[in-house]
Coordinates of C-alpha atoms and ligand atoms in Angstrom, one line a residue:
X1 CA 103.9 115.5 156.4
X2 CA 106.9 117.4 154.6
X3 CA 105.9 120.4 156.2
X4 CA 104.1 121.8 159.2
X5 CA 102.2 124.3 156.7
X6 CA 100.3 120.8 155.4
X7 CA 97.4 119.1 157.3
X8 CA 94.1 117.5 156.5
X9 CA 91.1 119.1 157.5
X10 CA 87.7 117.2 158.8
X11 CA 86.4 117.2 155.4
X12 CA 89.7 114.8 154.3
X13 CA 91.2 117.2 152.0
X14 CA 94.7 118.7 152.5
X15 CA 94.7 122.0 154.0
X16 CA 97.6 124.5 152.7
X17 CA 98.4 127.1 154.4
X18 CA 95.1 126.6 156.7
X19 CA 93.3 126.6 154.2
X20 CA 91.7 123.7 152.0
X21 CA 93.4 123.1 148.8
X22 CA 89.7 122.1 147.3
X23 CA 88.0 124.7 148.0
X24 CA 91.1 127.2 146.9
X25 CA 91.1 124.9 143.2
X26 CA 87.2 125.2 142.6
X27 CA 87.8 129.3 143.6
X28 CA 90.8 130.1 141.0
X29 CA 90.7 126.8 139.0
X30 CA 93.5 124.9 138.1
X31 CA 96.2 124.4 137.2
X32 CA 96.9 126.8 140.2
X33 CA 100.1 127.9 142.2
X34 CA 99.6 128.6 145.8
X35 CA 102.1 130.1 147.8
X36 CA 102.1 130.4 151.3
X37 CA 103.5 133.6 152.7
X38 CA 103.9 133.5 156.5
X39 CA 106.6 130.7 155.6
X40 CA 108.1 132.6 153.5
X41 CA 108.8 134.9 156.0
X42 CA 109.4 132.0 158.5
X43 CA 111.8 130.8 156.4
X44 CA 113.7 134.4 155.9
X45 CA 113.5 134.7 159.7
X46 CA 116.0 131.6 160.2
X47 CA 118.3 133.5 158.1
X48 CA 118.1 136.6 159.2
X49 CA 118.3 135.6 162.5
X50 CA 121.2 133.0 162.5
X51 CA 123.0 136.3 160.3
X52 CA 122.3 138.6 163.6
X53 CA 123.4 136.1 166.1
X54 CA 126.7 134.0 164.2
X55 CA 127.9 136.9 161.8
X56 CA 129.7 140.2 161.8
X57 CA 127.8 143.2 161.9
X58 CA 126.8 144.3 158.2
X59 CA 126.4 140.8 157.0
X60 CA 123.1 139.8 155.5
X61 CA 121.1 137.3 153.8
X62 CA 120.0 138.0 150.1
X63 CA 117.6 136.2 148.3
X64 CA 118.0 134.7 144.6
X65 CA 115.2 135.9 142.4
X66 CA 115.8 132.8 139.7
X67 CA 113.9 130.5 142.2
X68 CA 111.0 132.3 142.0
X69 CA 110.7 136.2 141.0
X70 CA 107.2 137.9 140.4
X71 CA 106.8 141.3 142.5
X72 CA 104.8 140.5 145.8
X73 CA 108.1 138.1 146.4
X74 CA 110.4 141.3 146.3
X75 CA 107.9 143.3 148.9
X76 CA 107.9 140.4 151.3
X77 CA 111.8 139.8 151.6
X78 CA 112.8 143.6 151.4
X79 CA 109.8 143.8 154.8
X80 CA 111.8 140.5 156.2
X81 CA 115.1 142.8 155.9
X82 CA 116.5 140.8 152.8
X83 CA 119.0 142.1 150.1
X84 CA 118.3 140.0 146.6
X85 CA 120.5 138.4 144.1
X86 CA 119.0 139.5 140.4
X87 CA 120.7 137.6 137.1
X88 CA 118.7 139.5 134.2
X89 CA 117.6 142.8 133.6
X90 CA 113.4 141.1 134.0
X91 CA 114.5 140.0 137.6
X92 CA 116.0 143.7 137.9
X93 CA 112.6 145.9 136.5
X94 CA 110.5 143.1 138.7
X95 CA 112.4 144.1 141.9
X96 CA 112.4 147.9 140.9
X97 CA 108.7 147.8 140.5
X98 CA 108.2 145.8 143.5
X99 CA 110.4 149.0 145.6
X100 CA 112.9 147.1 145.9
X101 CA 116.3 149.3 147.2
X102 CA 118.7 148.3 144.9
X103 CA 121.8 149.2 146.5
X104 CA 120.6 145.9 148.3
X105 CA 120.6 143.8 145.1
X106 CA 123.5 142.0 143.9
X107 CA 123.8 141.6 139.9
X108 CA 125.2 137.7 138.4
X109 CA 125.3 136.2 135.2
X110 CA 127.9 135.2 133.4
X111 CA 127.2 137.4 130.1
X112 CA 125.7 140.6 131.1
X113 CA 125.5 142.5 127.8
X114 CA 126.6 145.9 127.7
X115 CA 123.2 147.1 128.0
X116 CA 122.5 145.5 131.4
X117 CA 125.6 146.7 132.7
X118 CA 124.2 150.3 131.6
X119 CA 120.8 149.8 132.8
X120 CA 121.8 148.6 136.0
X121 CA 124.6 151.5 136.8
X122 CA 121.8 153.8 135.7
X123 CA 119.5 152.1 138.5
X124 CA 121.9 152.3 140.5
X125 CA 122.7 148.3 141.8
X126 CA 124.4 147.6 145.2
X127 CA 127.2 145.5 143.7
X128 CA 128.1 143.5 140.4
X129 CA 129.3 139.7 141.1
X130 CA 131.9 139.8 137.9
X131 CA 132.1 136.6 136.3
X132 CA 134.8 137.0 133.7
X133 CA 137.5 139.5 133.1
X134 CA 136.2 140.5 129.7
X135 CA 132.9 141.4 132.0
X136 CA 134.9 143.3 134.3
X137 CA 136.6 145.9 132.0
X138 CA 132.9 146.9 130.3
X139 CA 132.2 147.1 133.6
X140 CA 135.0 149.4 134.3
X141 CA 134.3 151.2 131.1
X142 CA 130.8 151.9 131.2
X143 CA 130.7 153.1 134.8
X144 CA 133.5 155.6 133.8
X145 CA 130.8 157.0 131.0
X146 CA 128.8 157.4 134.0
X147 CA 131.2 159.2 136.3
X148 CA 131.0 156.1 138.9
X149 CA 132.8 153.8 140.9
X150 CA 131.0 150.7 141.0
X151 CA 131.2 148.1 143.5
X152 CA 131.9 144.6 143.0
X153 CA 132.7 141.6 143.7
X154 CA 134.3 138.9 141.6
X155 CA 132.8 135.2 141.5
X156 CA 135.6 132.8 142.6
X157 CA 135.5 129.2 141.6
X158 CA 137.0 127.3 144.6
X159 CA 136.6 123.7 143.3
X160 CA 134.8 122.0 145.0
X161 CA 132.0 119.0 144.0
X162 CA 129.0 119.2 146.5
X163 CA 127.6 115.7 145.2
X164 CA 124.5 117.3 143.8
X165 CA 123.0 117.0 139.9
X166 CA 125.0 118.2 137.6
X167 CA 123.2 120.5 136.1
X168 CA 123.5 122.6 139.4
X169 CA 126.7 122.0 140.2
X170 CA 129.0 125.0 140.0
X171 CA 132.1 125.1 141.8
X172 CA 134.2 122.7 140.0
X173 CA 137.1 124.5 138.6
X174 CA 135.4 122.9 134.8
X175 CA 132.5 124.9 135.3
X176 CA 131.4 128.7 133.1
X177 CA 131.1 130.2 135.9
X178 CA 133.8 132.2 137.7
X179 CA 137.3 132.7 138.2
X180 CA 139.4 129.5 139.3
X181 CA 141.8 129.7 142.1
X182 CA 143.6 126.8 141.0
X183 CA 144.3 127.5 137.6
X184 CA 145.9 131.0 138.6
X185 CA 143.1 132.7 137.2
X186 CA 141.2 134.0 140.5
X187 CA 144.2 135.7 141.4
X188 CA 145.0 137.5 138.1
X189 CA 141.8 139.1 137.9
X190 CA 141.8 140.5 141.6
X191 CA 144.9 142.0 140.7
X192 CA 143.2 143.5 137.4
X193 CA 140.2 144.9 139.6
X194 CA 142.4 146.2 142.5
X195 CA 144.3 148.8 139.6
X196 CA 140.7 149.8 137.5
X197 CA 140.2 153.6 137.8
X198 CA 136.3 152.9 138.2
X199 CA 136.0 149.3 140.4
X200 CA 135.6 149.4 144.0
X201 CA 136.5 145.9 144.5
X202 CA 134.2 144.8 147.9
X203 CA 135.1 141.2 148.1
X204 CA 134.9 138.0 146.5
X205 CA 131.6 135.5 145.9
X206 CA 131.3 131.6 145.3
X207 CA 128.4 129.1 145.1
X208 CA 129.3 125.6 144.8
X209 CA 125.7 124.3 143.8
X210 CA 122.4 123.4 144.5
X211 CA 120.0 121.1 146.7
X212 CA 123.2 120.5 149.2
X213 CA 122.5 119.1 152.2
X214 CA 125.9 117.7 153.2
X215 CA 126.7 120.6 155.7
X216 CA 130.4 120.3 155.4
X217 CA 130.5 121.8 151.7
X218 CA 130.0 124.9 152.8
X219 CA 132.5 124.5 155.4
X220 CA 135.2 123.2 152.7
X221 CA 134.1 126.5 150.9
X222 CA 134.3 129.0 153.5
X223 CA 138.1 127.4 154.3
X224 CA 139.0 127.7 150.5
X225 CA 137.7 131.3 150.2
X226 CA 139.3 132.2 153.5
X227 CA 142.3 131.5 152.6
X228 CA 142.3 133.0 149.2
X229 CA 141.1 136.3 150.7
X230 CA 144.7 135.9 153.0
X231 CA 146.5 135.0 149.9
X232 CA 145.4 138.6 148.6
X233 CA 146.5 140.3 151.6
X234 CA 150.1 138.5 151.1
X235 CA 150.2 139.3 147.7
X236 CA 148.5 142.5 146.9
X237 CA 147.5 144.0 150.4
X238 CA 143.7 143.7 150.1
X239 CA 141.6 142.7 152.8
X240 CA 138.4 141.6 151.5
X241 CA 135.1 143.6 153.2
X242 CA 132.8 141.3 151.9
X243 CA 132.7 137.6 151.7
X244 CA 129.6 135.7 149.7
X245 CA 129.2 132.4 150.1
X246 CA 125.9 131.6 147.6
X247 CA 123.0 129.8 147.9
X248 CA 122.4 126.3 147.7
X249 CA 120.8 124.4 150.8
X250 CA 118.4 121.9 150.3
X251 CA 115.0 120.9 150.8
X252 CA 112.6 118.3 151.0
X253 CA 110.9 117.1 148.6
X254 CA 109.5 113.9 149.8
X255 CA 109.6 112.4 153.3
X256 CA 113.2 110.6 152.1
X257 CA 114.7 113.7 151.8
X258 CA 116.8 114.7 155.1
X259 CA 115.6 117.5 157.4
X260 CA 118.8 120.8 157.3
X261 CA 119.1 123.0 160.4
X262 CA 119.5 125.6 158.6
X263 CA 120.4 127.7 161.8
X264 CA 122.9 125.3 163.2
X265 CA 124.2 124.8 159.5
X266 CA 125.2 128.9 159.6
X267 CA 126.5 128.9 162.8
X268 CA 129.4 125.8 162.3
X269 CA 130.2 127.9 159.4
X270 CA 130.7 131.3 161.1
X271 CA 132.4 129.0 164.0
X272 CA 134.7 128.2 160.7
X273 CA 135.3 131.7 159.6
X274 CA 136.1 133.0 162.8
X275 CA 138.8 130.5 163.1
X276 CA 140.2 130.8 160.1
X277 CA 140.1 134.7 160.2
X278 CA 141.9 135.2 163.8
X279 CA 144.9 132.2 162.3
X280 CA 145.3 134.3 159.6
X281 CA 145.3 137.5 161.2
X282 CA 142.5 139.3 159.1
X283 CA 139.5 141.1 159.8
X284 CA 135.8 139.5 159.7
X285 CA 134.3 139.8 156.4
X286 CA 130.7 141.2 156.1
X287 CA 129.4 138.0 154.8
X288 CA 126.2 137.2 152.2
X289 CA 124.6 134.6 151.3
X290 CA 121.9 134.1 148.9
X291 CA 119.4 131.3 149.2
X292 CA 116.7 130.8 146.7
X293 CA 115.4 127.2 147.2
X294 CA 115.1 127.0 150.6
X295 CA 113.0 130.6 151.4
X296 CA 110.4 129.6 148.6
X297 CA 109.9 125.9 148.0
X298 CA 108.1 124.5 150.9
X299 CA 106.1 127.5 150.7
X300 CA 104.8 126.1 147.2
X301 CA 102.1 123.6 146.2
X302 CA 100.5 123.3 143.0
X303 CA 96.8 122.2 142.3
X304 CA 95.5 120.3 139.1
X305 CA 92.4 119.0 138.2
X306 CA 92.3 115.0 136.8
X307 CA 91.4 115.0 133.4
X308 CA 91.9 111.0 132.3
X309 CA 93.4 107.8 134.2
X310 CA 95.0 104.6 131.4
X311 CA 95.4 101.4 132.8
X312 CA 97.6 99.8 130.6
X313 CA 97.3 96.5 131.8
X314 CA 100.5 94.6 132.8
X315 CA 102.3 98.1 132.0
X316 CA 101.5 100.9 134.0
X317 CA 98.7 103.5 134.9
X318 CA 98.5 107.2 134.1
X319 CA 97.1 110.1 135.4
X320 CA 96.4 113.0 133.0
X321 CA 96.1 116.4 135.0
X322 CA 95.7 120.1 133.2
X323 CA 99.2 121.2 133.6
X324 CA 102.5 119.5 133.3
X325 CA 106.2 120.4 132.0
X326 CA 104.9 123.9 130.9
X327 CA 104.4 124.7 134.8
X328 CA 107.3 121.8 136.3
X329 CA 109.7 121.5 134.0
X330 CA 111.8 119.8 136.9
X331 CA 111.1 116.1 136.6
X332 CA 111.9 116.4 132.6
X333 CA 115.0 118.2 133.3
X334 CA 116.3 116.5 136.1
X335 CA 114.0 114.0 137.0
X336 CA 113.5 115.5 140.2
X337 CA 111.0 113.8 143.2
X338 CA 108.2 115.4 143.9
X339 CA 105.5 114.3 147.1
X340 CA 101.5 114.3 145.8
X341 CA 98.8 113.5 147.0
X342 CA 94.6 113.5 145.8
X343 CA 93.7 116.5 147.8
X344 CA 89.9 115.7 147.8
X345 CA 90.4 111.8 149.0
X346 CA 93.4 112.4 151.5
X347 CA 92.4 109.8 153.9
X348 CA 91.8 107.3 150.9
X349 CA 94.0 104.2 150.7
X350 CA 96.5 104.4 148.6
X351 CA 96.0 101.5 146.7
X352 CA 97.3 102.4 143.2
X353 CA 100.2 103.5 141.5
X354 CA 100.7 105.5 138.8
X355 CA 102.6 108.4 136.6
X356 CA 101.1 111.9 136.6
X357 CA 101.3 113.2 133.3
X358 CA 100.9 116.9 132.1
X359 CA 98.8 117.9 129.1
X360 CA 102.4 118.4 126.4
X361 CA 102.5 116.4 123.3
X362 CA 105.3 114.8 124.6
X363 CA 105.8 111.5 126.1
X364 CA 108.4 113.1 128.8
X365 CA 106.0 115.4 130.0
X366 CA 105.5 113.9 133.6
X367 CA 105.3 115.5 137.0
X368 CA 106.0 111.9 139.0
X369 CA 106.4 108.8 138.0
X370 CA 105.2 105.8 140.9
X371 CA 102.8 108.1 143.1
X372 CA 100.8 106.0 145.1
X373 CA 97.1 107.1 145.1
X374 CA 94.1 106.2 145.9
X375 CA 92.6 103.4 142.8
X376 CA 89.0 105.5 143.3
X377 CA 91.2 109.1 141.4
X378 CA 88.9 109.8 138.8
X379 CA 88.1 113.0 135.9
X380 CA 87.8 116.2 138.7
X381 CA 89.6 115.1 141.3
X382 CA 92.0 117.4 142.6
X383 CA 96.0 116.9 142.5
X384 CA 98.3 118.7 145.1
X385 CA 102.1 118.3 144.4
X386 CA 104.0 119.4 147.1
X387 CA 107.2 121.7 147.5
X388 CA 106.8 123.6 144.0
X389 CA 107.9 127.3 145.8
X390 CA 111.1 126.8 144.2
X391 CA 112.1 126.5 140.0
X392 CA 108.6 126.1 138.8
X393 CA 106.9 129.2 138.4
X394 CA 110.4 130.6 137.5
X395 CA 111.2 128.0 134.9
X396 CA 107.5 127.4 133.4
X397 CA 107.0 128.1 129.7
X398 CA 104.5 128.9 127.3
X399 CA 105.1 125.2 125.3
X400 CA 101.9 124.2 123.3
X401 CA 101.1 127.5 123.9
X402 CA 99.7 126.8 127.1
X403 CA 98.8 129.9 129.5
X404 CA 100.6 130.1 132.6
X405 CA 99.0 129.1 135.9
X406 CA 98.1 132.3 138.3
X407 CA 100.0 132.6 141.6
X408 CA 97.9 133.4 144.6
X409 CA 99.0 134.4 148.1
X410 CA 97.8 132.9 151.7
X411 CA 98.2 134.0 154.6
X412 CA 96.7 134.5 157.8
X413 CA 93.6 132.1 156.1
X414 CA 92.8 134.9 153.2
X415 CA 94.0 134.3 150.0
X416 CA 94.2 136.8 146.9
X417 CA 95.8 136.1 143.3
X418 CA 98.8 138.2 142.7
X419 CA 100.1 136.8 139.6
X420 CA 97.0 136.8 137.4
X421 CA 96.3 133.8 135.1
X422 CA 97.7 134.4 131.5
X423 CA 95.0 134.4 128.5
X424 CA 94.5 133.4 125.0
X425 CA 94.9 136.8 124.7
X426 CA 98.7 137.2 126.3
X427 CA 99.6 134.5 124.2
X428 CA 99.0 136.1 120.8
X429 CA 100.1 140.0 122.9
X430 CA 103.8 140.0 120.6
X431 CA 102.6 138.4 117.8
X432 CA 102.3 140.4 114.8
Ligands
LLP501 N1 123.5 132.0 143.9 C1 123.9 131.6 142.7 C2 125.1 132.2 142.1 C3 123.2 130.6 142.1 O1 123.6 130.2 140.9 C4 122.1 130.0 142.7 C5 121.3 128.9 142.0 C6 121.7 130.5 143.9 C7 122.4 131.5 144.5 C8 120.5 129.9 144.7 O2 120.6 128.6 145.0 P1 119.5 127.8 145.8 O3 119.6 128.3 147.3 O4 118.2 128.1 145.2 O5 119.9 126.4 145.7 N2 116.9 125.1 138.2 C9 117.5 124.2 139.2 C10 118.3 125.0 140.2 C11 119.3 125.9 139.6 C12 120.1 126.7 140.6 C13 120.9 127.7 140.0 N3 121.6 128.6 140.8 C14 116.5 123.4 139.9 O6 115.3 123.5 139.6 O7 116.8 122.5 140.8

């Protein structure tokens, strides 16, 4: 299997977790989000590990909240030691009302308004990653209204193309996010934030995209960012304390997908930055780095329940489940592969083939296309897609006014919800 948290238990059904997916659907219904926490504590650990052992001292791991953010996530990575990368004031509140420390936490987005910037000095945030230089001076300005000196540190584009999907590919130099080194820009607005009266300027950030699994991207990034950070000391005197590299390794989806050492990943990169750093004669940066998709995916599986199955003969078979785009928007968006299995007949053949479809009127409203399955899947069988930790909960919608699924927690074999399932009545709660 993808994952050692996946097995199939005497009865034939896929265990999650330990525990059996079957029973855990008939429990809380469907559709259902499970999410196993001792991996997501596993998976912390290999960060926060690999920082201790390859890294300066002071350097940490932060997690990025847009892969999936509800509270419990917050409580387990501030326990594992995390900091966490929040992009909207929701992310922010979630993380304050999960306890979060937020002189951990690390603001992006490319248009914060003047009222996040406000809300977020007034909660006091670790750092701001400035995006734009319009950003920077409300920055400047509003912290001056509040009698601070914020810290921050400005997004850097360094131009590189990781070969991933387009959609999440963000270090080209055509890209919104960030400052470009090679267009001049990146330096101009370091020299802007080095003279604002109320900017500590803490270093520089990059993220050059996601689902990356070619190891030598973030190599080519760390040597592009070095180098800029010793450009700075030649032209303005600043050594940079802090150096954030993003998020952006990948994961497996299916069994094609390639296995990442994640551990061995971190250390040719620190064995990068320390050779870089003692050639150009500057200090270690503290360095961040803020993985989202790889702390929560494989810790994800969702359940369904099979409402229909259409043989179209000579075309192609569907299988209808309760959920769809409204919970995994992923395939529709990017058309994204995704492992799944009938957790009630898991030592079935698989002797059919077929597209799960979600509940949407809408024809692109499919999970998978292909799936092999057994040809006995029939109305109440159970559907387990695998690896849905990361951009599903996070990115689900209310479309056809469907209520979101619950979230609920395993770990050490009990289970408990801790994202309740939305009602008819939350989906009327703003209307007037
Ligand atoms: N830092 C920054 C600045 C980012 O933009 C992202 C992801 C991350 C960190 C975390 O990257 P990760 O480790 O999760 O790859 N919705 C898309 C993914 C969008 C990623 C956006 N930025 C998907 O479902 O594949």
């Amino acid at each position: 299997m993808i994952c050692n948290n996946l097995s199939v238990n005497e009865k034939g059904h896929l265990a999650f977790a330990g525990q059996d997916t079957v029973e855990l659907a008939k429990e809380y219904k469907t559709p259902l989000y499970l999410i196993d926490e001792d991996r997501i504590r596993y998976n912390c650990r290999v960060y926060v590990n690999a920082f201790s052992k390859y890294f300066s001292n002071g350097s940490y791991p932060i997690y990025a909240g847009k892969a999936n953010c509800f509270k419990r996530i917050y409580e387990i990575i501030k326990e594992e030691g995390m900091g966490c990368d929040v992009v909207s004031l929701g992310e922010m509140y979630t993380a304050i009302k999960a306890g979060f420390p937020l002189e951990k936490a690390f603001f992006h987005s490319n248009n914060k308004t003047d009222d996040d910037i406000d809300f977020a000095i007034e909660h006091k945030i670790g750092h701001f990653v400035v995006d734009s230089k319009d950003e920077l001076l409300a920055i400047n300005e509003i912290a001056a209204k509040h009698c601070v000196k914020q810290k921050i540190l400005l997004r850097i584009t360094p131009g590189i193309d990781p070969h991933t999907y387009e959609a999440v590919n963000t270090g080209k130099v055509d890209s919104k996010f960030g400052s470009a080194i090679q267009t001049g820009q990146a330096q101009e607005i370091t020299g802007v934030a080095l003279k604002l009266e109320n900017i500590v300027l803490d270093g520089f950030h990059c993220h050059v995209g996601s689902q990356v699994f070619d190891s030598d991207t973030f190599i080519r990034s760390a040597d592009i960012m070095l180098r800029f950070i010793r450009d700075m000391k030649e032209k303005y005197g600043y050594v940079a304390p802090i150096l954030n590299l993003g998020g952006g390794y990948g994961v497996r989806y299916t069994e094609n997908d390639p296995v990442i050492d994640i551990d061995k990943n971190i250390s040719l990169v620190s064995g990068k930055i320390n050779e870089m750093c003692e050639k150009y004669a500057i200090d270690l940066p503290k360095i961040v780095m803020e993985p989202g998709r790889s702390i929560v995916a494989d810790a994800g599986l969702t359940l369904y329940t099979v409402g229909s199955i259409k043989r179209i003969p000579e075309y192609k078979n569907y299988v209808s489940i309760d959920g769809g785009m409204t919970d995994n928007p992923r395939y529709a968006l990017y058309g994204s592969t995704y492992t799944a299995f009938v957790a009630n007949k898991m030592n079935e053949e698989k002797d059919f083939c077929a597209s799960i479809v979600g509940r949407c009127c809408e024809s692109g409203d499919i999970i998978q296309e292909n799936v092999p399955l057994p040809s006995t899947v029939q109305r109440g069988d159970t559907i387990a897609v695998l690896t849905t930790g990361a951009y599903n909960y996070s990115m689900s919608s209310n479309y056809n006014r469907l209520p979101k699924p619950p979230i609920v927690a395993l770990s050490n074999g009990e289970s408990r919800v801790v994202v309740k399932r939305e009602t008819l009545e939350d989906i009327i709660r703003n209307d007037i």
